[in-house]
Structure formats: C-alpha cells, structure tokens
mmCIF file of C-alpha atoms in Angstrom:
data_model
loop_
_atom_site.group_PDB
_atom_site.id
_atom_site.type_symbol
_atom_site.label_atom_id
_atom_site.label_comp_id
_atom_site.label_asym_id
_atom_site.label_seq_id
_atom_site.Cartn_x
_atom_site.Cartn_y
_atom_site.Cartn_z
ATOM 1 C CA UNK Z 1 230.778 58.253 112.486
ATOM 2 C CA UNK Z 2 231.094 58.696 116.132
ATOM 3 C CA UNK Z 3 230.856 55.009 116.575
ATOM 4 C CA UNK Z 4 234.106 54.607 114.598
ATOM 5 C CA UNK Z 5 235.950 56.681 117.137
ATOM 6 C CA UNK Z 6 235.767 54.054 119.636
ATOM 7 C CA UNK Z 7 239.029 52.506 120.320
ATOM 8 C CA UNK Z 8 241.095 55.356 118.898
ATOM 9 C CA UNK Z 9 243.473 57.352 120.596
ATOM 10 C CA UNK Z 10 242.829 60.857 121.807
ATOM 11 C CA UNK Z 11 245.313 62.331 119.222
ATOM 12 C CA UNK Z 12 243.710 60.492 116.454
ATOM 13 C CA UNK Z 13 240.200 61.793 117.664
ATOM 14 C CA UNK Z 14 241.582 65.287 117.843
ATOM 15 C CA UNK Z 15 243.127 65.117 114.359
ATOM 16 C CA UNK Z 16 239.793 63.668 113.004
ATOM 17 C CA UNK Z 17 237.831 66.601 114.592
ATOM 18 C CA UNK Z 18 240.396 69.129 113.269
ATOM 19 C CA UNK Z 19 240.168 67.667 109.777
ATOM 20 C CA UNK Z 20 236.339 67.604 109.936
ATOM 21 C CA UNK Z 21 236.337 71.147 111.298
ATOM 22 C CA UNK Z 22 238.591 72.377 108.290
ATOM 23 C CA UNK Z 23 236.489 70.527 106.034
ATOM 24 C CA UNK Z 24 233.348 72.412 107.150
ATOM 25 C CA UNK Z 25 235.221 75.644 107.024
ATOM 26 C CA UNK Z 26 236.190 74.913 103.499
ATOM 27 C CA UNK Z 27 232.510 74.152 102.661
ATOM 28 C CA UNK Z 28 231.271 77.378 104.522
ATOM 29 C CA UNK Z 29 234.023 79.389 102.679
ATOM 30 C CA UNK Z 30 232.890 77.938 99.404
ATOM 31 C CA UNK Z 31 229.159 78.540 100.093
ATOM 32 C CA UNK Z 32 229.914 82.221 101.128
ATOM 33 C CA UNK Z 33 232.072 82.596 98.021
ATOM 34 C CA UNK Z 34 229.171 81.404 95.960
ATOM 35 C CA UNK Z 35 226.677 83.646 97.696
ATOM 36 C CA UNK Z 36 228.957 86.567 97.375
ATOM 37 C CA UNK Z 37 229.108 85.897 93.585
ATOM 38 C CA UNK Z 38 225.387 85.432 93.430
ATOM 39 C CA UNK Z 39 224.781 88.590 95.344
ATOM 40 C CA UNK Z 40 227.260 90.538 93.187
ATOM 41 C CA UNK Z 41 225.733 89.350 90.005
ATOM 42 C CA UNK Z 42 222.233 90.203 91.284
ATOM 43 C CA UNK Z 43 223.362 93.517 92.587
ATOM 44 C CA UNK Z 44 224.968 94.318 89.183
ATOM 45 C CA UNK Z 45 221.729 93.254 87.376
ATOM 46 C CA UNK Z 46 219.640 95.402 89.839
ATOM 47 C CA UNK Z 47 222.089 98.260 89.327
ATOM 48 C CA UNK Z 48 221.776 98.025 85.582
ATOM 49 C CA UNK Z 49 218.001 97.809 85.955
ATOM 50 C CA UNK Z 50 218.018 100.924 88.216
ATOM 51 C CA UNK Z 51 220.237 102.704 85.891
ATOM 52 C CA UNK Z 52 218.018 101.910 82.919
ATOM 53 C CA UNK Z 53 214.930 103.124 84.932
ATOM 54 C CA UNK Z 54 216.738 106.280 86.063
ATOM 55 C CA UNK Z 55 217.513 107.037 82.447
ATOM 56 C CA UNK Z 56 213.986 106.428 81.413
ATOM 57 C CA UNK Z 57 212.674 108.475 84.417
ATOM 58 C CA UNK Z 58 215.155 111.316 83.635
ATOM 59 C CA UNK Z 59 214.040 111.330 79.916
ATOM 60 C CA UNK Z 60 210.274 111.236 80.888
ATOM 61 C CA UNK Z 61 210.930 114.058 83.555
ATOM 62 C CA UNK Z 62 212.707 116.218 80.875
ATOM 63 C CA UNK Z 63 209.934 115.629 78.377
ATOM 64 C CA UNK Z 64 207.166 116.351 80.945
ATOM 65 C CA UNK Z 65 209.100 119.400 82.060
ATOM 66 C CA UNK Z 66 209.210 120.703 78.478
ATOM 67 C CA UNK Z 67 205.444 120.093 78.129
ATOM 68 C CA UNK Z 68 204.816 121.962 81.424
ATOM 69 C CA UNK Z 69 207.283 124.776 80.566
ATOM 70 C CA UNK Z 70 205.534 125.282 77.221
ATOM 71 C CA UNK Z 71 201.996 125.265 78.993
ATOM 72 C CA UNK Z 72 203.335 127.876 81.492
ATOM 73 C CA UNK Z 73 204.760 129.994 78.874
ATOM 74 C CA UNK Z 74 201.587 129.759 76.926
ATOM 75 C CA UNK Z 75 199.572 130.649 79.952
ATOM 76 C CA UNK Z 76 201.870 133.590 80.752
ATOM 77 C CA UNK Z 77 201.589 134.793 77.094
ATOM 78 C CA UNK Z 78 197.798 134.431 77.396
ATOM 79 C CA UNK Z 79 197.714 136.280 80.677
ATOM 80 C CA UNK Z 80 199.892 139.037 79.100
ATOM 81 C CA UNK Z 81 197.552 139.243 76.209
ATOM 82 C CA UNK Z 82 194.508 139.328 78.482
ATOM 83 C CA UNK Z 83 196.285 142.157 80.565
ATOM 84 C CA UNK Z 84 196.881 144.073 77.258
ATOM 85 C CA UNK Z 85 193.223 143.473 76.195
ATOM 86 C CA UNK Z 86 191.991 144.481 79.685
ATOM 87 C CA UNK Z 87 194.019 147.637 79.599
ATOM 88 C CA UNK Z 88 192.730 148.466 76.062
ATOM 89 C CA UNK Z 89 189.091 147.788 77.408
ATOM 90 C CA UNK Z 90 189.675 149.911 80.421
ATOM 91 C CA UNK Z 91 190.901 152.792 78.096
ATOM 92 C CA UNK Z 92 187.793 152.193 75.825
ATOM 93 C CA UNK Z 93 185.556 152.082 78.808
ATOM 94 C CA UNK Z 94 186.989 155.380 80.153
ATOM 95 C CA UNK Z 95 186.648 156.943 76.697
ATOM 96 C CA UNK Z 96 183.041 155.637 76.463
ATOM 97 C CA UNK Z 97 182.295 156.898 79.957
ATOM 98 C CA UNK Z 98 183.557 160.325 79.065
ATOM 99 C CA UNK Z 99 181.702 160.278 75.656
ATOM 100 C CA UNK Z 100 178.489 159.192 77.647
ATOM 101 C CA UNK Z 101 178.930 162.082 80.002
ATOM 102 C CA UNK Z 102 179.451 164.577 77.100
ATOM 103 C CA UNK Z 103 176.401 162.960 75.247
ATOM 104 C CA UNK Z 104 174.287 163.205 78.429
ATOM 105 C CA UNK Z 105 175.189 166.808 78.856
ATOM 106 C CA UNK Z 106 174.497 167.565 75.243
ATOM 107 C CA UNK Z 107 171.215 165.648 75.540
ATOM 108 C CA UNK Z 108 170.238 167.656 78.606
ATOM 109 C CA UNK Z 109 170.975 170.851 76.703
ATOM 110 C CA UNK Z 110 169.183 169.708 73.689
ATOM 111 C CA UNK Z 111 166.213 168.603 75.820
ATOM 112 C CA UNK Z 112 166.033 172.080 77.312
ATOM 113 C CA UNK Z 113 166.084 173.610 73.888
ATOM 114 C CA UNK Z 114 163.455 171.230 72.721
ATOM 115 C CA UNK Z 115 161.235 172.051 75.678
ATOM 116 C CA UNK Z 116 161.668 175.802 75.095
ATOM 117 C CA UNK Z 117 161.001 175.475 71.334
ATOM 118 C CA UNK Z 118 157.984 173.159 71.841
ATOM 119 C CA UNK Z 119 156.345 175.403 74.384
ATOM 120 C CA UNK Z 120 157.169 178.444 72.154
ATOM 121 C CA UNK Z 121 155.527 176.614 69.282
ATOM 122 C CA UNK Z 122 152.430 175.922 71.567
ATOM 123 C CA UNK Z 123 152.238 179.656 72.546
ATOM 124 C CA UNK Z 124 152.596 180.716 68.906
ATOM 125 C CA UNK Z 125 149.692 178.580 68.050
ATOM 126 C CA UNK Z 126 147.741 180.254 70.706
ATOM 127 C CA UNK Z 127 147.333 179.673 74.398
ATOM 128 C CA UNK Z 128 143.565 179.290 73.633
ATOM 129 C CA UNK Z 129 142.694 177.467 70.532
ATOM 130 C CA UNK Z 130 139.227 176.517 69.185
ATOM 131 C CA UNK Z 131 138.918 173.502 66.960
ATOM 132 C CA UNK Z 132 135.698 172.490 65.231
ATOM 133 C CA UNK Z 133 134.704 168.900 64.506
ATOM 134 C CA UNK Z 134 131.904 168.179 62.114
ATOM 135 C CA UNK Z 135 130.131 164.891 62.753
ATOM 136 C CA UNK Z 136 128.423 162.846 60.263
ATOM 137 C CA UNK Z 137 124.648 162.217 59.771
ATOM 138 C CA UNK Z 138 123.728 159.511 62.206
ATOM 139 C CA UNK Z 139 120.556 157.207 62.284
ATOM 140 C CA UNK Z 140 118.954 158.997 65.228
ATOM 141 C CA UNK Z 141 118.913 162.209 63.090
ATOM 142 C CA UNK Z 142 115.977 160.692 61.198
ATOM 143 C CA UNK Z 143 114.638 158.551 64.116
ATOM 144 C CA UNK Z 144 111.192 157.128 63.805
ATOM 145 C CA UNK Z 145 108.646 158.777 66.083
ATOM 146 C CA UNK Z 146 109.475 162.342 65.161
ATOM 147 C CA UNK Z 147 106.636 164.103 63.404
ATOM 148 C CA UNK Z 148 108.349 166.253 60.728
ATOM 149 C CA UNK Z 149 107.174 167.435 57.367
ATOM 150 C CA UNK Z 150 108.342 165.746 54.187
ATOM 151 C CA UNK Z 151 110.321 168.810 53.310
ATOM 152 C CA UNK Z 152 111.985 168.785 56.735
ATOM 153 C CA UNK Z 153 112.798 165.037 56.407
ATOM 154 C CA UNK Z 154 114.392 165.659 53.163
ATOM 155 C CA UNK Z 155 116.513 168.425 54.703
ATOM 156 C CA UNK Z 156 117.595 166.087 57.411
ATOM 157 C CA UNK Z 157 119.451 164.004 54.796
ATOM 158 C CA UNK Z 158 121.188 167.085 53.362
ATOM 159 C CA UNK Z 159 124.402 168.231 54.689
ATOM 160 C CA UNK Z 160 124.466 171.815 55.743
ATOM 161 C CA UNK Z 161 128.063 172.093 57.273
ATOM 162 C CA UNK Z 162 131.137 171.436 55.246
ATOM 163 C CA UNK Z 163 134.836 171.780 56.026
ATOM 164 C CA UNK Z 164 135.984 174.041 53.343
ATOM 165 C CA UNK Z 165 139.627 173.499 54.361
ATOM 166 C CA UNK Z 166 141.545 172.686 57.557
ATOM 167 C CA UNK Z 167 140.525 176.143 59.065
ATOM 168 C CA UNK Z 168 137.108 177.044 57.421
ATOM 169 C CA UNK Z 169 133.561 175.803 58.011
ATOM 170 C CA UNK Z 170 131.080 176.544 55.445
ATOM 171 C CA UNK Z 171 127.404 176.549 56.522
ATOM 172 C CA UNK Z 172 124.480 176.572 53.990
ATOM 173 C CA UNK Z 173 121.710 178.821 55.414
ATOM 174 C CA UNK Z 174 118.286 178.606 53.727
ATOM 175 C CA UNK Z 175 114.948 179.896 54.964
ATOM 176 C CA UNK Z 176 111.524 179.706 53.166
ATOM 177 C CA UNK Z 177 111.109 182.655 50.896
ATOM 178 C CA UNK Z 178 114.680 183.671 51.093
ATOM 179 C CA UNK Z 179 117.630 183.040 48.843
ATOM 180 C CA UNK Z 180 120.123 180.488 50.154
ATOM 181 C CA UNK Z 181 123.247 181.912 51.423
ATOM 182 C CA UNK Z 182 126.676 180.455 52.582
ATOM 183 C CA UNK Z 183 128.325 181.513 55.692
ATOM 184 C CA UNK Z 184 131.891 180.779 56.639
ATOM 185 C CA UNK Z 185 133.543 180.599 60.084
ATOM 186 C CA UNK Z 186 137.193 180.489 60.851
ATOM 187 C CA UNK Z 187 138.924 178.209 63.473
ATOM 188 C CA UNK Z 188 142.398 177.188 64.296
ATOM 189 C CA UNK Z 189 141.604 173.743 63.131
ATOM 190 C CA UNK Z 190 138.572 172.070 61.410
ATOM 191 C CA UNK Z 191 137.887 168.315 61.215
ATOM 192 C CA UNK Z 192 135.571 167.019 58.517
ATOM 193 C CA UNK Z 193 133.058 164.209 59.139
ATOM 194 C CA UNK Z 194 135.416 161.567 57.854
ATOM 195 C CA UNK Z 195 138.298 162.289 59.921
ATOM 196 C CA UNK Z 196 139.309 159.708 62.767
ATOM 197 C CA UNK Z 197 139.847 159.890 66.383
ATOM 198 C CA UNK Z 198 143.574 159.440 65.713
ATOM 199 C CA UNK Z 199 143.675 162.572 63.754
ATOM 200 C CA UNK Z 200 141.913 164.624 66.504
ATOM 201 C CA UNK Z 201 144.265 163.338 69.150
ATOM 202 C CA UNK Z 202 147.340 164.095 67.082
ATOM 203 C CA UNK Z 203 146.653 167.799 67.658
ATOM 204 C CA UNK Z 204 146.164 167.300 71.389
ATOM 205 C CA UNK Z 205 149.242 165.176 72.048
ATOM 206 C CA UNK Z 206 151.628 167.948 72.073
ATOM 207 C CA UNK Z 207 149.775 169.461 75.025
ATOM 208 C CA UNK Z 208 150.630 166.538 77.179
ATOM 209 C CA UNK Z 209 154.346 167.222 76.593
ATOM 210 C CA UNK Z 210 153.664 170.814 77.837
ATOM 211 C CA UNK Z 211 151.698 169.338 80.858
ATOM 212 C CA UNK Z 212 154.892 167.416 81.991
ATOM 213 C CA UNK Z 213 157.078 170.523 81.362
ATOM 214 C CA UNK Z 214 154.999 172.373 83.998
ATOM 215 C CA UNK Z 215 152.190 174.024 82.111
ATOM 216 C CA UNK Z 216 148.569 173.883 82.985
ATOM 217 C CA UNK Z 217 146.514 172.285 80.259
ATOM 218 C CA UNK Z 218 142.790 172.258 79.750
ATOM 219 C CA UNK Z 219 140.851 170.423 77.073
ATOM 220 C CA UNK Z 220 137.122 171.311 76.865
ATOM 221 C CA UNK Z 221 134.440 169.940 74.532
ATOM 222 C CA UNK Z 222 131.647 172.311 73.834
ATOM 223 C CA UNK Z 223 128.431 171.848 71.816
ATOM 224 C CA UNK Z 224 124.832 171.027 71.911
ATOM 225 C CA UNK Z 225 123.307 167.759 72.904
ATOM 226 C CA UNK Z 226 124.102 165.101 70.248
ATOM 227 C CA UNK Z 227 126.979 167.020 68.777
ATOM 228 C CA UNK Z 228 129.603 164.375 69.469
ATOM 229 C CA UNK Z 229 131.173 165.632 72.657
ATOM 230 C CA UNK Z 230 131.106 162.336 74.432
ATOM 231 C CA UNK Z 231 132.345 160.461 71.440
ATOM 232 C CA UNK Z 232 135.285 162.854 70.943
ATOM 233 C CA UNK Z 233 136.328 162.830 74.539
ATOM 234 C CA UNK Z 234 135.664 159.119 75.507
ATOM 235 C CA UNK Z 235 134.625 157.046 72.472
ATOM 236 C CA UNK Z 236 131.446 155.165 71.454
ATOM 237 C CA UNK Z 237 128.848 154.772 74.179
ATOM 238 C CA UNK Z 238 125.955 152.337 74.696
ATOM 239 C CA UNK Z 239 122.735 154.176 75.318
ATOM 240 C CA UNK Z 240 121.295 151.494 77.475
ATOM 241 C CA UNK Z 241 123.725 151.432 80.336
ATOM 242 C CA UNK Z 242 126.199 154.316 79.436
ATOM 243 C CA UNK Z 243 129.109 151.885 78.997
ATOM 244 C CA UNK Z 244 131.990 152.573 76.647
ATOM 245 C CA UNK Z 245 133.297 150.308 73.882
ATOM 246 C CA UNK Z 246 137.085 149.709 74.149
ATOM 247 C CA UNK Z 247 137.493 146.682 71.885
ATOM 248 C CA UNK Z 248 138.397 148.942 68.969
ATOM 249 C CA UNK Z 249 141.259 151.055 70.152
ATOM 250 C CA UNK Z 250 140.981 153.237 67.013
ATOM 251 C CA UNK Z 251 137.715 154.477 68.282
ATOM 252 C CA UNK Z 252 139.110 155.556 71.714
ATOM 253 C CA UNK Z 253 138.487 159.230 72.659
ATOM 254 C CA UNK Z 254 140.854 162.009 73.951
ATOM 255 C CA UNK Z 255 140.657 161.085 77.702
ATOM 256 C CA UNK Z 256 141.738 157.376 77.406
ATOM 257 C CA UNK Z 257 144.430 158.242 74.724
ATOM 258 C CA UNK Z 258 145.678 161.175 76.793
ATOM 259 C CA UNK Z 259 146.021 158.859 79.808
ATOM 260 C CA UNK Z 260 148.063 156.349 77.782
ATOM 261 C CA UNK Z 261 150.238 159.066 76.367
ATOM 262 C CA UNK Z 262 150.951 160.641 79.754
ATOM 263 C CA UNK Z 263 152.072 157.392 81.171
ATOM 264 C CA UNK Z 264 154.093 156.641 78.033
ATOM 265 C CA UNK Z 265 155.885 159.993 78.396
ATOM 266 C CA UNK Z 266 156.429 159.349 82.141
ATOM 267 C CA UNK Z 267 157.904 155.996 81.361
ATOM 268 C CA UNK Z 268 160.714 157.716 79.425
ATOM 269 C CA UNK Z 269 161.602 159.856 82.508
ATOM 270 C CA UNK Z 270 163.820 158.756 85.442
ATOM 271 C CA UNK Z 271 161.776 156.606 87.887
ATOM 272 C CA UNK Z 272 160.066 158.323 90.629
ATOM 273 C CA UNK Z 273 160.192 161.823 89.166
ATOM 274 C CA UNK Z 274 156.513 162.177 88.564
ATOM 275 C CA UNK Z 275 153.452 161.491 90.617
ATOM 276 C CA UNK Z 276 150.014 161.311 89.068
ATOM 277 C CA UNK Z 277 146.680 162.106 90.793
ATOM 278 C CA UNK Z 278 143.273 162.221 89.229
ATOM 279 C CA UNK Z 279 140.007 163.905 90.378
ATOM 280 C CA UNK Z 280 136.641 163.770 88.486
ATOM 281 C CA UNK Z 281 134.119 166.548 89.168
ATOM 282 C CA UNK Z 282 130.669 167.375 87.563
ATOM 283 C CA UNK Z 283 129.594 170.961 87.253
ATOM 284 C CA UNK Z 284 125.761 171.085 87.053
ATOM 285 C CA UNK Z 285 123.602 174.114 87.486
ATOM 286 C CA UNK Z 286 126.465 176.124 88.992
ATOM 287 C CA UNK Z 287 127.250 173.430 91.598
ATOM 288 C CA UNK Z 288 130.278 171.055 91.771
ATOM 289 C CA UNK Z 289 129.937 167.377 92.679
ATOM 290 C CA UNK Z 290 132.895 165.195 93.542
ATOM 291 C CA UNK Z 291 132.382 161.942 91.595
ATOM 292 C CA UNK Z 292 135.017 159.998 93.261
ATOM 293 C CA UNK Z 293 133.828 160.633 96.799
ATOM 294 C CA UNK Z 294 132.399 157.656 98.735
ATOM 295 C CA UNK Z 295 129.380 157.624 101.022
ATOM 296 C CA UNK Z 296 129.325 156.060 104.407
ATOM 297 C CA UNK Z 297 128.895 152.545 102.915
ATOM 298 C CA UNK Z 298 132.025 152.900 100.830
ATOM 299 C CA UNK Z 299 129.972 153.378 97.518
ATOM 300 C CA UNK Z 300 131.113 155.983 95.067
ATOM 301 C CA UNK Z 301 128.433 158.688 94.799
ATOM 302 C CA UNK Z 302 128.602 162.449 93.708
ATOM 303 C CA UNK Z 303 129.120 164.670 96.828
ATOM 304 C CA UNK Z 304 128.588 168.402 96.577
ATOM 305 C CA UNK Z 305 131.718 170.430 97.116
ATOM 306 C CA UNK Z 306 132.207 174.133 97.500
ATOM 307 C CA UNK Z 307 134.423 176.383 95.562
ATOM 308 C CA UNK Z 308 136.543 178.848 97.534
ATOM 309 C CA UNK Z 309 139.067 181.494 96.438
ATOM 310 C CA UNK Z 310 142.561 181.324 97.973
ATOM 311 C CA UNK Z 311 144.768 184.001 99.231
ATOM 312 C CA UNK Z 312 146.570 184.017 95.969
ATOM 313 C CA UNK Z 313 143.235 184.567 94.087
ATOM 314 C CA UNK Z 314 143.030 181.144 92.649
ATOM 315 C CA UNK Z 315 139.827 178.956 92.754
ATOM 316 C CA UNK Z 316 140.076 175.754 94.761
ATOM 317 C CA UNK Z 317 137.792 172.851 95.648
ATOM 318 C CA UNK Z 318 138.590 171.778 99.249
ATOM 319 C CA UNK Z 319 138.069 168.177 100.293
ATOM 320 C CA UNK Z 320 138.154 167.088 96.531
ATOM 321 C CA UNK Z 321 138.948 163.424 96.209
ATOM 322 C CA UNK Z 322 142.221 162.489 94.423
ATOM 323 C CA UNK Z 323 143.067 158.950 93.272
#
C-alpha cells in the first residue's frame, strides 16, 4: 500500500491518509457500538439473573425467617411453661418443706411420748423381774458312767417341772414313803422346754430401747451347773474347746442378739449420737478379773481388779479395760 504512494503528490497522499483514518474511525466506532450492544445485552441478562436470584433469596430468607420465628416462639413458650412449672415446683417444695418441719416436730413429740410410755410400761412390769426357763432333758442327764439305781434311772426320764402357764411353774415332789405333792411357783414369765431362743429374747429386747433412752439395764442368768445359763445367754457350746456355734442364728443367745439389736437401734439414730464401749469381767470367789486386759506380751489374760466406792457412793472398778 505504501509502495503505491510513490509518485503521488503530497495532497493525494494526505487525502489517502485522511480517508484511511476515517475508515479506521468508522471501523472502531462500529466495533465500539457492537461491544456496547453486547455489553448491554450481557448486563441485561446478568441483571435479570440477579433479580431472579434476589427474588429466590428473598423468598428463602422469608421462609427461613418464619421457621426461625416459629422456633423462637416455641422456645419462648417452652421457657414460659418451664418457668411456670418451676414456680409450681418451688411452691410445692416450700409446702413440702413446711410439712416436713411439721412432721418432724410431731415425730419428735410422738417419740418423746413413746419413750415415756415405753419406760412407764417397763416400770409397770417391774424394775426387777424374774423369769424362769425350763430346759428339756438332755443326753448327759443319763450319761454313762454314773452309778445310779434303777429307780433313780427311771426317775431321770420323768419330767418333774412343768410350765403350768406363762407365769406358773409346777414341780412334782416325791419322796420314798411319802405321798407325791405338787408345788407351784410364780414368776413374771415362765418359758416351757419347747420355747425358742427367739421367744426368750423377745421379752428382753424392750430393755435395749430403755438402755438407749438412758436407763441402766442388767440381765443376769442364775441357776445351778447344767441348768442352761450359757445356752440362754450365748448359745450352743462345744464342750471340747468352749467354742460357740453361730451357723444357726436361731440358736443364738441373748448376748449376741442384744448386740445386734443395740446396733440396729443405733443405726436409726442420727450419726455420731452414740458411742459404744464394752468391758468383760469375771466375778470369782468375790474377786473381779478383767478379761479384756492384756499382759506384757500383748496377750489377753484375766487381770485382777479392785472394786472401790466413789464419793457418790457408787461402786467402780478402776483401770477396767473398755473396747
């Protein structure tokens, strides 16, 4: 193109350049117009898409807002219901607390009345009561090795003491050459030979309640050798080693049963309200031995103790061992 300009005049060359420049301007103007049209069209499409998206987003937002609002209202209603229920529970708790205080006060009053009535009943029965227990005939009553006459042997197999009723003992008395007579003896309670350890302890158990109410209690078994004192107080005994059976609890005597009952009663009291101490003494030939005392080697052995009279006039055993 530029080679074709050779030999042309300056005016012609300027006209050609001017025409070429106008042509390029027209082309650029056309391209710009096309680009504007395309951009407007694309912008319209994008605006339409944005509008549609905005509508969908607005609808979704409104829907989610309704859901959240419903959940918030439900939660608020739930909180209000819980607050109402909590207030009702607080009122009920307050009422129950007042009722508990009233019941506790009434219980304490009733307990005081029960204690007074119980100990009055014990006193009405007698501060000193004597019970008699008749034991059955045992194998050693007719043990081999005893030289007894045939008549005496026959008498061994015959019962001479009977429980006529709960308060009367009937004894058959017979002597050679004399007519048989029956003698009766009265006691506060009589146990026949078939009555169990449970029955005997049932009459002792109320004394333990008096013990915890602050009364002194003493249970003493009295009788000749072989009359059943050890069995009544402790339970069956092996003669070989003086051990005691504890497999059958129905055979337990008064001491182990009383121990269990004391701690059962204490378990119903407030913790720490009672302290239990035990001492074991033996009275033999007017001398007292402390059976829980230990010697220099730490072994338990009976140590002799003295009995003194206090300023208040009461008997006391100083240095007695308590566990």
